[in-house]
Short mmCIF file of C-alpha atoms and ligand atoms in Angstrom, two decimals:
data_model
loop_
_atom_site.label_atom_id
_atom_site.label_comp_id
_atom_site.label_asym_id
_atom_site.label_seq_id
_atom_site.Cartn_x
_atom_site.Cartn_y
_atom_site.Cartn_z
CA MET P 1 -32.47 75.36 -55.48
CA GLN P 2 -36.02 75.62 -54.20
CA SER P 3 -35.50 73.27 -51.28
CA ALA P 4 -32.23 74.96 -50.31
CA ARG P 5 -33.98 78.28 -50.26
CA VAL P 6 -36.79 77.01 -48.05
CA TRP P 7 -34.21 75.49 -45.74
CA ALA P 8 -32.36 78.81 -45.48
CA LEU P 9 -35.52 80.67 -44.55
CA GLY P 10 -36.31 78.01 -41.95
CA ALA P 11 -32.85 78.37 -40.44
CA MET P 12 -33.24 82.13 -40.26
CA ILE P 13 -36.56 81.85 -38.45
CA LEU P 14 -35.02 79.34 -36.06
CA ALA P 15 -32.14 81.70 -35.31
CA GLY P 16 -34.66 84.39 -34.50
CA ALA P 17 -36.60 82.05 -32.24
CA VAL P 18 -33.58 81.23 -30.11
CA GLY P 19 -32.84 84.86 -29.45
CA CYS P 20 -30.47 86.11 -32.14
CA GLY P 21 -29.25 89.48 -30.93
CA HIS P 22 -29.60 91.32 -34.23
CA THR P 23 -32.42 92.40 -36.46
CA PRO P 24 -33.26 89.47 -38.75
CA ALA P 25 -32.06 89.80 -42.33
CA SER P 26 -34.63 91.33 -44.61
CA ASP P 27 -36.21 89.27 -47.34
CA ASP P 28 -35.45 89.74 -51.01
CA ALA P 29 -38.28 92.18 -51.62
CA ASP P 30 -36.82 94.54 -49.06
CA THR P 31 -33.36 94.57 -50.61
CA ASP P 32 -34.19 94.35 -54.29
CA ILE P 33 -32.79 97.29 -56.23
CA GLY P 34 -33.90 96.02 -59.60
CA GLU P 35 -31.05 95.99 -62.08
CA ALA P 36 -28.66 97.41 -59.48
CA PRO P 37 -28.51 100.83 -61.13
CA GLY P 38 -25.07 101.84 -62.16
CA ALA P 39 -23.23 98.76 -60.96
CA ARG P 40 -22.03 97.77 -64.43
CA ASP P 41 -22.31 101.01 -66.35
CA GLY P 42 -21.81 103.60 -63.65
CA TRP P 43 -20.16 106.97 -64.19
CA TRP P 44 -17.10 105.94 -62.13
CA ARG P 45 -15.95 103.11 -64.37
CA ASP P 46 -13.70 105.12 -66.67
CA ARG P 47 -12.51 107.61 -64.06
CA VAL P 48 -9.30 108.09 -62.12
CA PHE P 49 -9.75 109.18 -58.50
CA TYR P 50 -7.43 111.24 -56.31
CA GLU P 51 -7.54 110.88 -52.52
CA ILE P 52 -7.15 114.15 -50.60
CA PHE P 53 -6.58 114.91 -46.93
CA VAL P 54 -7.95 118.47 -46.85
CA ARG P 55 -5.91 119.41 -43.75
CA SER P 56 -2.70 118.72 -45.70
CA PHE P 57 -3.56 119.87 -49.23
CA TYR P 58 -3.33 123.67 -49.35
CA ASP P 59 -3.80 126.38 -46.71
CA SER P 60 -5.39 129.49 -48.22
CA ASP P 61 -5.60 131.70 -45.15
CA GLY P 62 -2.35 131.25 -43.29
CA ASP P 63 -3.47 129.32 -40.22
CA GLY P 64 -1.34 126.30 -41.09
CA VAL P 65 -4.35 124.10 -41.89
CA GLY P 66 -5.52 123.16 -45.36
CA ASP P 67 -9.05 124.24 -46.25
CA PHE P 68 -11.83 124.16 -48.85
CA VAL P 69 -10.80 127.51 -50.35
CA GLY P 70 -7.23 126.24 -50.79
CA LEU P 71 -8.50 123.03 -52.32
CA THR P 72 -10.59 125.02 -54.78
CA GLU P 73 -7.59 127.22 -55.68
CA LYS P 74 -5.55 124.14 -56.57
CA LEU P 75 -8.22 122.37 -58.63
CA ASP P 76 -6.71 123.55 -61.91
CA VAL P 77 -3.60 121.52 -61.13
CA LEU P 78 -5.75 118.40 -60.77
CA ASN P 79 -8.01 119.06 -63.75
CA ASP P 80 -8.67 122.45 -65.33
CA GLY P 81 -11.69 121.17 -67.23
CA ASP P 82 -10.13 121.79 -70.63
CA PRO P 83 -9.16 118.54 -72.37
CA THR P 84 -6.76 120.37 -74.73
CA THR P 85 -4.39 121.58 -71.99
CA THR P 86 -1.59 119.44 -70.55
CA SER P 87 -0.74 121.49 -67.47
CA ASP P 88 -3.11 119.46 -65.27
CA LEU P 89 -2.97 115.95 -63.93
CA GLY P 90 -6.31 115.07 -65.48
CA VAL P 91 -7.96 113.21 -62.60
CA THR P 92 -11.74 112.93 -62.93
CA GLY P 93 -12.69 111.97 -59.39
CA ILE P 94 -11.79 113.14 -55.89
CA TRP P 95 -12.15 111.28 -52.61
CA LEU P 96 -12.13 113.64 -49.65
CA MET P 97 -11.04 112.10 -46.36
CA PRO P 98 -13.50 113.03 -43.56
CA ILE P 99 -14.78 116.60 -43.72
CA ASN P 100 -17.40 116.36 -40.96
CA ALA P 101 -16.99 118.09 -37.61
CA SER P 102 -14.59 116.13 -35.43
CA PRO P 103 -12.34 116.74 -32.42
CA SER P 104 -9.37 114.90 -34.00
CA TYR P 105 -6.91 116.02 -36.66
CA HIS P 106 -7.92 113.08 -38.92
CA GLY P 107 -11.68 113.37 -38.62
CA TYR P 108 -12.59 109.68 -38.44
CA ASP P 109 -14.47 110.37 -35.18
CA VAL P 110 -17.46 112.42 -36.23
CA THR P 111 -19.51 114.67 -33.92
CA ASP P 112 -22.01 115.86 -36.54
CA TYR P 113 -22.73 113.95 -39.74
CA ARG P 114 -24.35 116.98 -41.37
CA SER P 115 -21.73 119.65 -40.81
CA VAL P 116 -18.32 120.49 -42.17
CA ASN P 117 -15.24 120.72 -39.98
CA PRO P 118 -14.81 124.45 -39.23
CA ASP P 119 -11.02 123.97 -39.51
CA TYR P 120 -11.66 123.44 -43.24
CA GLY P 121 -14.12 126.30 -43.74
CA THR P 122 -17.85 126.84 -44.06
CA MET P 123 -20.58 124.83 -45.76
CA ALA P 124 -20.77 127.59 -48.38
CA GLU P 125 -17.04 127.19 -49.07
CA PHE P 126 -17.49 123.44 -49.35
CA GLU P 127 -20.36 123.90 -51.79
CA ALA P 128 -18.25 126.34 -53.83
CA PHE P 129 -15.52 123.70 -54.01
CA LEU P 130 -18.04 121.07 -55.11
CA ALA P 131 -19.42 123.34 -57.83
CA ALA P 132 -15.90 124.19 -59.04
CA ALA P 133 -15.02 120.50 -59.20
CA HIS P 134 -18.20 119.67 -61.11
CA ASP P 135 -17.49 122.54 -63.52
CA ARG P 136 -14.22 120.80 -64.37
CA GLY P 137 -15.85 117.42 -64.87
CA ILE P 138 -14.56 116.05 -61.55
CA ARG P 139 -16.96 113.98 -59.44
CA VAL P 140 -16.46 114.05 -55.68
CA ILE P 141 -17.00 111.39 -53.05
CA MET P 142 -16.48 111.89 -49.32
CA ASP P 143 -15.48 109.61 -46.52
CA PHE P 144 -18.52 108.47 -44.57
CA VAL P 145 -17.74 106.96 -41.18
CA MET P 146 -20.76 104.99 -40.08
CA ASN P 147 -19.10 102.18 -38.13
CA HIS P 148 -18.55 104.50 -35.19
CA SER P 149 -19.05 108.08 -34.04
CA SER P 150 -16.95 110.30 -31.85
CA VAL P 151 -17.20 109.75 -28.11
CA ARG P 152 -18.19 113.44 -28.11
CA HIS P 153 -21.12 112.99 -30.49
CA PRO P 154 -24.31 114.21 -28.73
CA TRP P 155 -25.81 110.73 -29.22
CA PHE P 156 -23.02 109.17 -27.20
CA VAL P 157 -22.87 111.97 -24.63
CA SER P 158 -26.53 111.18 -23.93
CA ALA P 159 -26.20 107.39 -24.22
CA ARG P 160 -23.46 107.09 -21.63
CA ARG P 161 -25.67 108.72 -18.99
CA GLY P 162 -27.51 105.41 -18.65
CA PRO P 163 -30.18 103.02 -19.91
CA ASP P 164 -32.88 105.70 -19.84
CA SER P 165 -31.21 107.74 -22.59
CA GLU P 166 -33.21 107.77 -25.83
CA PHE P 167 -29.88 107.18 -27.62
CA ARG P 168 -28.70 104.30 -25.41
CA ASP P 169 -29.37 101.71 -28.15
CA TYR P 170 -27.49 103.77 -30.74
CA TYR P 171 -24.45 102.03 -29.22
CA THR P 172 -23.73 98.56 -27.79
CA TRP P 173 -23.45 98.10 -24.05
CA ARG P 174 -22.62 95.33 -21.59
CA PRO P 175 -22.56 95.32 -17.81
CA GLU P 176 -19.19 93.50 -17.81
CA ASP P 177 -16.18 93.51 -20.14
CA PRO P 178 -16.22 90.20 -22.04
CA GLY P 179 -12.50 90.62 -22.64
CA TRP P 180 -12.48 90.68 -26.44
CA ARG P 181 -9.43 92.09 -28.19
CA GLN P 182 -8.94 93.92 -31.50
CA PRO P 183 -8.64 91.35 -34.33
CA TRP P 184 -5.39 92.95 -35.53
CA GLY P 185 -3.75 93.37 -32.14
CA THR P 186 -4.20 93.27 -28.40
CA GLY P 187 -6.12 96.46 -27.63
CA PRO P 188 -9.40 96.23 -25.69
CA VAL P 189 -12.69 96.82 -27.53
CA TRP P 190 -14.98 97.27 -24.52
CA HIS P 191 -14.48 100.52 -22.66
CA PRO P 192 -15.73 101.42 -19.17
CA THR P 193 -18.16 104.15 -18.12
CA ALA P 194 -20.14 104.61 -14.91
CA SER P 195 -23.16 103.12 -16.71
CA GLY P 196 -21.48 100.04 -18.22
CA TYR P 197 -19.04 99.03 -20.95
CA TYR P 198 -19.45 100.22 -24.52
CA TYR P 199 -18.11 98.54 -27.63
CA GLY P 200 -15.59 100.43 -29.78
CA ILE P 201 -13.37 98.33 -32.00
CA PHE P 202 -10.81 100.99 -32.96
CA TRP P 203 -10.41 103.18 -29.88
CA SER P 204 -12.23 104.34 -26.77
CA GLY P 205 -12.78 107.68 -28.56
CA MET P 206 -14.77 105.92 -31.29
CA PRO P 207 -17.78 104.01 -29.91
CA ASP P 208 -19.24 101.69 -32.56
CA LEU P 209 -22.71 102.66 -33.69
CA ASN P 210 -25.31 99.91 -33.31
CA LEU P 211 -26.20 99.52 -36.99
CA ALA P 212 -28.66 96.73 -36.12
CA ASN P 213 -30.87 99.44 -34.61
CA PRO P 214 -33.24 100.59 -37.41
CA ALA P 215 -33.17 104.12 -35.99
CA VAL P 216 -29.39 104.27 -36.50
CA GLU P 217 -29.72 102.89 -40.02
CA THR P 218 -32.20 105.64 -40.80
CA GLU P 219 -29.93 108.30 -39.27
CA MET P 220 -27.12 107.13 -41.57
CA VAL P 221 -29.31 106.99 -44.69
CA GLU P 222 -30.70 110.45 -44.03
CA ALA P 223 -27.24 111.90 -43.37
CA MET P 224 -26.01 110.45 -46.67
CA GLU P 225 -29.06 111.88 -48.44
CA PHE P 226 -28.21 115.27 -46.89
CA TRP P 227 -24.87 115.24 -48.75
CA LEU P 228 -26.29 113.77 -51.96
CA GLU P 229 -28.80 116.61 -52.05
CA ARG P 230 -25.87 119.03 -51.81
CA GLY P 231 -24.36 117.41 -54.87
CA ILE P 232 -21.86 114.91 -53.49
CA ASP P 233 -21.52 111.99 -55.92
CA GLY P 234 -20.98 109.19 -53.45
CA PHE P 235 -19.12 107.94 -50.42
CA ARG P 236 -16.02 106.04 -49.43
CA VAL P 237 -17.45 103.85 -46.69
CA ASP P 238 -14.98 103.43 -43.85
CA ALA P 239 -14.44 100.16 -41.95
CA ALA P 240 -17.27 98.26 -43.66
CA ARG P 241 -16.07 94.85 -42.47
CA HIS P 242 -16.59 95.91 -38.86
CA PHE P 243 -20.21 97.04 -39.13
CA PHE P 244 -21.47 94.06 -37.12
CA GLU P 245 -20.00 91.74 -34.50
CA SER P 246 -21.28 88.44 -33.17
CA ASP P 247 -22.41 87.90 -29.60
CA ASP P 248 -19.34 85.72 -28.97
CA GLY P 249 -16.70 88.15 -30.18
CA GLN P 250 -16.30 87.68 -33.95
CA LEU P 251 -15.60 91.27 -34.93
CA SER P 252 -15.24 91.21 -38.72
CA ASP P 253 -17.25 90.17 -41.81
CA GLN P 254 -20.43 89.15 -40.04
CA PRO P 255 -23.37 88.04 -42.25
CA GLU P 256 -25.61 90.92 -41.11
CA ALA P 257 -23.40 93.33 -43.06
CA HIS P 258 -24.75 92.13 -46.41
CA PRO P 259 -28.50 92.71 -45.94
CA PHE P 260 -27.58 95.99 -44.22
CA VAL P 261 -25.59 97.25 -47.22
CA LYS P 262 -28.28 96.06 -49.63
CA ARG P 263 -30.87 98.05 -47.70
CA LEU P 264 -28.56 101.07 -47.68
CA ARG P 265 -28.13 100.88 -51.45
CA ARG P 266 -31.83 100.41 -52.05
CA ARG P 267 -32.83 103.30 -49.81
CA LEU P 268 -30.27 105.67 -51.37
CA ALA P 269 -31.11 104.50 -54.89
CA ALA P 270 -34.72 105.61 -54.50
CA GLU P 271 -33.73 109.27 -54.95
CA HIS P 272 -30.08 108.98 -55.97
CA PRO P 273 -29.59 105.97 -58.26
CA ASP P 274 -26.09 107.14 -59.33
CA ALA P 275 -24.71 107.43 -55.80
CA LEU P 276 -21.45 105.51 -55.58
CA LEU P 277 -20.51 103.53 -52.48
CA VAL P 278 -16.85 102.47 -52.35
CA ALA P 279 -16.05 100.01 -49.57
CA GLU P 280 -13.03 99.89 -47.38
CA VAL P 281 -12.91 96.16 -46.64
CA TRP P 282 -9.27 95.79 -45.67
CA THR P 283 -8.65 92.11 -46.16
CA HIS P 284 -8.02 89.50 -48.81
CA ARG P 285 -9.81 89.44 -52.13
CA GLY P 286 -11.99 86.39 -51.46
CA THR P 287 -13.69 88.19 -48.58
CA VAL P 288 -13.75 91.57 -50.30
CA ALA P 289 -15.57 90.01 -53.26
CA GLU P 290 -18.51 89.10 -51.01
CA TYR P 291 -19.24 92.78 -50.42
CA TYR P 292 -20.45 93.35 -54.00
CA GLY P 293 -23.39 91.03 -53.46
CA GLU P 294 -24.32 88.86 -56.39
CA ARG P 295 -24.12 91.56 -59.03
CA GLY P 296 -23.09 94.86 -57.49
CA GLU P 297 -26.26 95.37 -55.48
CA GLU P 298 -24.16 95.95 -52.36
CA PHE P 299 -21.02 98.08 -52.90
CA GLN P 300 -20.24 99.04 -56.52
CA LEU P 301 -16.50 99.26 -55.81
CA ALA P 302 -14.09 98.12 -53.11
CA PHE P 303 -10.42 98.84 -52.69
CA GLY P 304 -8.05 96.18 -53.98
CA PHE P 305 -5.73 95.74 -51.02
CA ASP P 306 -4.27 92.51 -52.43
CA THR P 307 -3.64 94.18 -55.78
CA ALA P 308 -1.82 97.04 -54.04
CA SER P 309 0.47 94.77 -52.08
CA GLY P 310 0.89 92.49 -55.12
CA ILE P 311 2.20 95.33 -57.29
CA ILE P 312 4.49 96.65 -54.57
CA THR P 313 5.83 93.19 -53.72
CA SER P 314 6.70 92.46 -57.35
CA VAL P 315 8.40 95.85 -57.74
CA ARG P 316 10.36 95.31 -54.52
CA ASP P 317 11.48 91.75 -55.14
CA GLY P 318 11.91 92.22 -58.88
CA ARG P 319 9.88 89.12 -59.75
CA ARG P 320 6.58 88.68 -61.55
CA ALA P 321 5.19 85.87 -59.35
CA THR P 322 3.14 87.92 -56.88
CA PHE P 323 1.72 90.22 -59.53
CA ASP P 324 0.78 87.30 -61.78
CA GLN P 325 -0.93 85.57 -58.86
CA GLN P 326 -3.02 88.68 -58.19
CA MET P 327 -4.07 88.98 -61.83
CA ARG P 328 -5.20 85.32 -61.88
CA GLU P 329 -7.15 85.84 -58.67
CA ILE P 330 -8.93 88.90 -60.08
CA VAL P 331 -10.17 86.86 -63.02
CA ASP P 332 -11.23 84.00 -60.71
CA SER P 333 -12.78 86.05 -57.90
CA TYR P 334 -15.06 88.54 -59.57
CA ASP P 335 -18.00 88.16 -61.83
CA ASP P 336 -17.10 91.67 -62.99
CA ILE P 337 -13.37 92.51 -62.73
CA ASN P 338 -14.07 96.22 -62.73
CA PHE P 339 -15.51 96.00 -59.24
CA GLU P 340 -12.00 96.67 -57.94
CA ALA P 341 -10.58 100.02 -56.96
CA PRO P 342 -6.83 99.50 -57.35
CA PHE P 343 -4.32 101.78 -55.64
CA LEU P 344 -0.72 101.64 -54.41
CA THR P 345 -0.91 103.01 -50.85
CA ASN P 346 -3.40 105.13 -48.92
CA HIS P 347 -3.53 107.31 -45.79
CA ASP P 348 -3.24 104.28 -43.49
CA MET P 349 0.05 103.04 -44.96
CA PRO P 350 3.61 104.29 -45.35
CA ARG P 351 3.71 105.93 -48.77
CA VAL P 352 4.62 103.80 -51.76
CA MET P 353 7.76 105.90 -52.46
CA ARG P 354 8.96 105.13 -48.93
CA LYS P 355 8.15 101.45 -49.33
CA LEU P 356 10.22 101.44 -52.53
CA GLY P 357 13.25 103.00 -50.82
CA ALA P 358 12.82 106.27 -52.75
CA ASP P 359 14.01 104.48 -55.90
CA PRO P 360 12.65 106.58 -58.79
CA GLY P 361 12.78 103.72 -61.32
CA ALA P 362 10.85 101.45 -58.97
CA MET P 363 8.27 104.19 -58.41
CA ARG P 364 7.78 104.71 -62.15
CA VAL P 365 7.18 101.03 -62.81
CA ALA P 366 4.77 100.82 -59.85
CA ALA P 367 2.80 103.75 -61.26
CA ALA P 368 2.80 102.31 -64.78
CA THR P 369 1.48 99.00 -63.44
CA LEU P 370 -1.27 100.63 -61.35
CA PHE P 371 -2.89 102.05 -64.49
CA ALA P 372 -2.70 98.75 -66.37
CA VAL P 373 -4.84 96.72 -63.95
CA PRO P 374 -8.66 96.59 -64.03
CA GLY P 375 -11.04 98.74 -62.03
CA THR P 376 -11.23 102.39 -61.01
CA PRO P 377 -7.76 103.51 -59.85
CA PHE P 378 -7.15 105.78 -56.86
CA VAL P 379 -4.04 107.96 -56.47
CA TYR P 380 -3.11 109.24 -52.98
CA TYR P 381 -2.27 112.98 -53.00
CA GLY P 382 1.45 113.55 -53.47
CA GLU P 383 2.04 110.06 -54.85
CA GLU P 384 2.40 111.69 -58.26
CA ILE P 385 5.42 113.70 -57.12
CA GLY P 386 6.97 110.86 -55.10
CA MET P 387 6.20 112.11 -51.59
CA ARG P 388 7.69 109.83 -48.96
CA GLY P 389 5.94 111.34 -45.94
CA GLY P 390 7.55 111.46 -42.53
CA ASP P 391 9.78 108.69 -41.20
CA LEU P 392 7.94 108.06 -37.93
CA PRO P 393 5.46 105.18 -37.68
CA LYS P 394 2.61 107.47 -36.56
CA ASP P 395 -0.34 108.12 -38.86
CA GLU P 396 0.41 111.84 -39.18
CA ASP P 397 3.62 110.91 -41.02
CA LYS P 398 1.51 109.24 -43.73
CA ARG P 399 -0.58 112.43 -44.11
CA THR P 400 1.98 115.25 -44.23
CA PRO P 401 1.42 118.59 -46.03
CA MET P 402 1.64 118.65 -49.82
CA PRO P 403 4.77 120.44 -51.09
CA TRP P 404 3.71 122.83 -53.85
CA ALA P 405 6.89 124.91 -54.20
CA ALA P 406 10.60 124.17 -54.57
CA GLU P 407 11.52 126.60 -51.79
CA GLY P 408 10.23 127.91 -48.47
CA ALA P 409 9.64 126.69 -44.94
CA THR P 410 6.45 124.81 -45.84
CA ARG P 411 7.31 124.36 -49.54
CA GLY P 412 4.33 126.48 -50.51
CA PHE P 413 1.74 124.65 -48.41
CA SER P 414 1.08 127.58 -46.06
CA SER P 415 2.31 131.09 -45.34
CA ALA P 416 2.46 130.08 -41.67
CA ALA P 417 3.93 127.07 -39.89
CA SER P 418 2.06 124.04 -41.16
CA TRP P 419 -0.08 121.95 -38.77
CA TYR P 420 2.45 119.13 -39.09
CA PRO P 421 5.97 119.24 -40.50
CA GLY P 422 6.66 117.97 -43.97
CA ALA P 423 10.14 116.80 -44.90
CA GLU P 424 10.38 116.04 -48.59
CA ALA P 425 13.57 115.87 -50.61
CA VAL P 426 14.65 118.57 -53.07
CA GLY P 427 12.59 118.30 -56.23
CA VAL P 428 9.67 116.54 -54.55
CA ASP P 429 7.13 119.29 -55.14
CA VAL P 430 4.60 120.27 -57.77
CA GLU P 431 6.55 123.33 -58.97
CA SER P 432 9.64 121.27 -59.78
CA GLN P 433 7.77 118.56 -61.64
CA ARG P 434 4.61 119.92 -63.22
CA GLY P 435 5.01 119.95 -66.97
CA VAL P 436 8.67 118.92 -66.74
CA PRO P 437 9.48 116.10 -69.17
CA ASP P 438 10.54 112.86 -67.47
CA SER P 439 9.20 113.91 -64.06
CA LEU P 440 7.05 111.50 -62.08
CA TRP P 441 4.20 114.06 -62.20
CA THR P 442 4.34 114.04 -66.00
CA LEU P 443 4.34 110.25 -66.10
CA TYR P 444 1.20 110.20 -63.92
CA ARG P 445 -0.42 112.80 -66.20
CA ASP P 446 0.37 110.72 -69.27
CA LEU P 447 -0.77 107.45 -67.69
CA ILE P 448 -4.04 109.02 -66.53
CA ALA P 449 -4.70 110.50 -69.98
CA MET P 450 -3.93 107.23 -71.72
CA ARG P 451 -6.12 105.24 -69.39
CA GLN P 452 -9.10 107.51 -69.88
CA ARG P 453 -8.61 107.63 -73.65
CA HIS P 454 -8.68 103.86 -74.12
CA PRO P 455 -11.79 101.87 -73.14
CA ALA P 456 -9.71 98.66 -73.14
CA LEU P 457 -7.79 100.08 -70.17
CA SER P 458 -10.60 101.87 -68.37
CA ASP P 459 -13.30 99.23 -68.70
CA GLY P 460 -11.88 96.27 -70.59
CA GLU P 461 -11.50 92.61 -69.83
CA LEU P 462 -8.34 91.25 -68.24
CA VAL P 463 -6.72 88.44 -70.22
CA THR P 464 -3.66 86.58 -69.03
CA VAL P 465 -1.07 86.04 -71.76
CA ARG P 466 1.13 83.01 -72.47
CA ARG P 467 4.81 83.82 -72.35
CA ASP P 468 7.87 82.07 -73.71
CA GLY P 469 11.37 83.09 -72.61
CA GLY P 470 12.41 86.22 -70.77
CA THR P 471 13.70 86.61 -67.22
CA SER P 472 11.82 86.12 -63.93
CA GLY P 473 10.87 89.78 -63.70
CA VAL P 474 9.01 89.90 -67.00
CA THR P 475 5.29 89.48 -67.51
CA ALA P 476 2.36 90.91 -69.45
CA ILE P 477 -1.39 91.33 -69.25
CA LEU P 478 -3.80 92.06 -72.06
CA ARG P 479 -6.75 94.42 -71.68
CA ALA P 480 -9.50 94.20 -74.28
CA LYS P 481 -12.79 95.88 -75.02
CA ASP P 482 -14.72 95.57 -78.26
CA ASP P 483 -12.09 95.87 -81.03
CA GLU P 484 -9.43 97.47 -78.87
CA ARG P 485 -6.61 95.42 -77.33
CA ILE P 486 -3.75 96.82 -75.28
CA LEU P 487 -0.86 94.72 -74.01
CA TYR P 488 1.00 95.86 -70.91
CA VAL P 489 4.49 94.37 -70.61
CA VAL P 490 6.73 94.98 -67.62
CA ASN P 491 10.11 93.98 -66.25
CA PHE P 492 9.85 94.26 -62.46
CA SER P 493 13.55 93.56 -61.93
CA GLY P 494 15.70 96.49 -60.88
CA THR P 495 18.94 94.89 -62.01
CA GLU P 496 18.37 92.32 -64.74
CA GLU P 497 17.67 93.19 -68.36
CA SER P 498 15.28 90.67 -69.84
CA SER P 499 16.40 88.35 -72.58
CA ALA P 500 14.18 87.99 -75.65
CA VAL P 501 10.60 87.17 -74.75
CA ARG P 502 7.63 86.06 -76.82
CA PHE P 503 3.96 86.64 -75.92
CA GLU P 504 1.09 84.79 -77.52
CA VAL P 505 -0.72 87.83 -78.88
CA SER P 506 -1.54 88.13 -82.55
CA GLY P 507 -1.62 91.48 -84.34
CA ALA P 508 0.37 94.54 -85.31
CA PRO P 509 2.01 96.31 -82.33
CA THR P 510 2.15 100.07 -81.70
CA VAL P 511 3.86 101.35 -78.57
CA LEU P 512 1.63 103.93 -76.86
CA LEU P 513 3.86 104.68 -73.89
CA GLY P 514 6.86 103.01 -72.36
CA GLU P 515 10.44 103.04 -71.15
CA GLY P 516 13.27 100.58 -71.56
CA LEU P 517 12.35 98.71 -74.74
CA THR P 518 15.67 97.77 -76.36
CA SER P 519 14.03 97.65 -79.79
CA PRO P 520 10.47 97.95 -81.14
CA PRO P 521 8.18 94.96 -80.58
CA VAL P 522 7.77 92.77 -83.65
CA GLN P 523 4.92 90.58 -84.83
CA GLN P 524 6.09 87.02 -85.55
CA GLY P 525 3.32 84.72 -86.73
CA THR P 526 0.77 84.56 -83.89
CA ASP P 527 3.25 85.95 -81.36
CA LEU P 528 4.60 89.29 -80.28
CA MET P 529 8.40 89.30 -79.94
CA LEU P 530 10.36 91.64 -77.66
CA GLU P 531 14.11 91.68 -78.19
CA GLY P 532 14.69 92.81 -74.61
CA LEU P 533 13.39 94.98 -71.79
CA ALA P 534 15.63 97.05 -69.51
CA PRO P 535 15.40 96.78 -65.71
CA ARG P 536 12.20 98.57 -64.60
CA GLY P 537 11.14 98.77 -68.24
CA TYR P 538 7.47 98.74 -69.21
CA ALA P 539 5.33 99.43 -72.26
CA TYR P 540 1.73 99.84 -73.22
CA ILE P 541 1.38 98.32 -76.70
CA ARG P 542 -1.74 98.57 -78.83
CA ILE P 543 -2.39 95.42 -80.86
CA ASP P 544 -4.26 95.92 -84.14
CA1 CA O 1 -6.47 127.35 -43.49
#
């Protein structure tokens, strides 16, 4: 170990000597955050988050645009703060998509990292929302977009004037276009100005910030501290795998990202040790896992994109294989399985209900499975009522206004014409489903409550279970913490009832929640025996 370490340091110095374009990685002392506060026992580990696009949630003042006041008015539907009521969904975390000032409808191109978008209201209205959420026991994280700014950010407006700008090195410039293309397509990433080409991986309107510049790093840290001091509980960190690029055009997952994120964590932890950083690293699990560092000293959570597609694939094809593969990979990939933030779909994807062909049984089994897997789950607004979103491929169709009412031109979203049309089916609204037995909303409420009531589900180990018999759609996972064990069994098939199936789990079964069991599960020796499971059937079974 010692010699390898010396060799690594030597290689790093050598890289610096031959003119590496980036700031050298810091040494351990610079990135040490002690016991990585909160990584393994953080406040987020037993919570359920709800992702909100403020523009589309609820319009309080009749201008067709959702706002902070509207969001605050609807908080009681998400969680009224009273654990004895059942008229609320019961989520305990909120992720707000970008709320900073921005010229776009989506807000991922920021012009001021310390302001709120005036379309959504004032800073005072935001702070009132935050206080109201905290009063209800809901923690709030916000999107933080540090990979790039808006082309209209004052830093960039200055930088593009030329090399003499004090902000020139906040961005990355070249005299010629090296011809690189977006890793996921064919779009250019170098964009022309009169003073040279600037790098912007997503779009010419979003120049990438030069995070290797210590001044930019400090700007980002101080902007995050600005929000933490106002009470925000953490950040969803956009586009983290694109923070750095190599000099020869490798545009994702560059090694500089890791010391950068460690420094970010350490600097934030000095005053705000509980601040949560959730990474968007949109790729396969093996790469995502690297962004936790050795023990959660980089990001404390990252979205489980493979888990999301694994659940949806198994529900769509009716077979367990993809889901089982994902569960094995979780166990193999992470030192701590609860590093994942599982979800079904988010604002960048067609909604899960659309992907499932608006099949209500498929949607119910997808939801049931989401809450059985490890990590901190995220629900995308409207998922709980089966919103499909618009049918065009554009991003706005994934982010349409929330239907609150059964009737009306905007289904209760706004008293005016909404900023973008929604087109949901009859019955896909909160009014029609809230508190109604057998509705999708009620299933989400019950799943969320169950998950937060049982430590085995919210923070337990994941154990794969041996199976004997049953059809190709049937599988099970066991979640366990301390003395509590909960078995989740599912039949992904939409057409085939499972034959009798036996799971190697010893103990007395009690069904906590489920649909489609043809008879109660029975203990037989060291096995659990299910007589049958209907198509799209599932059950959470406590094993005592
Ligand atoms: Ca409004």
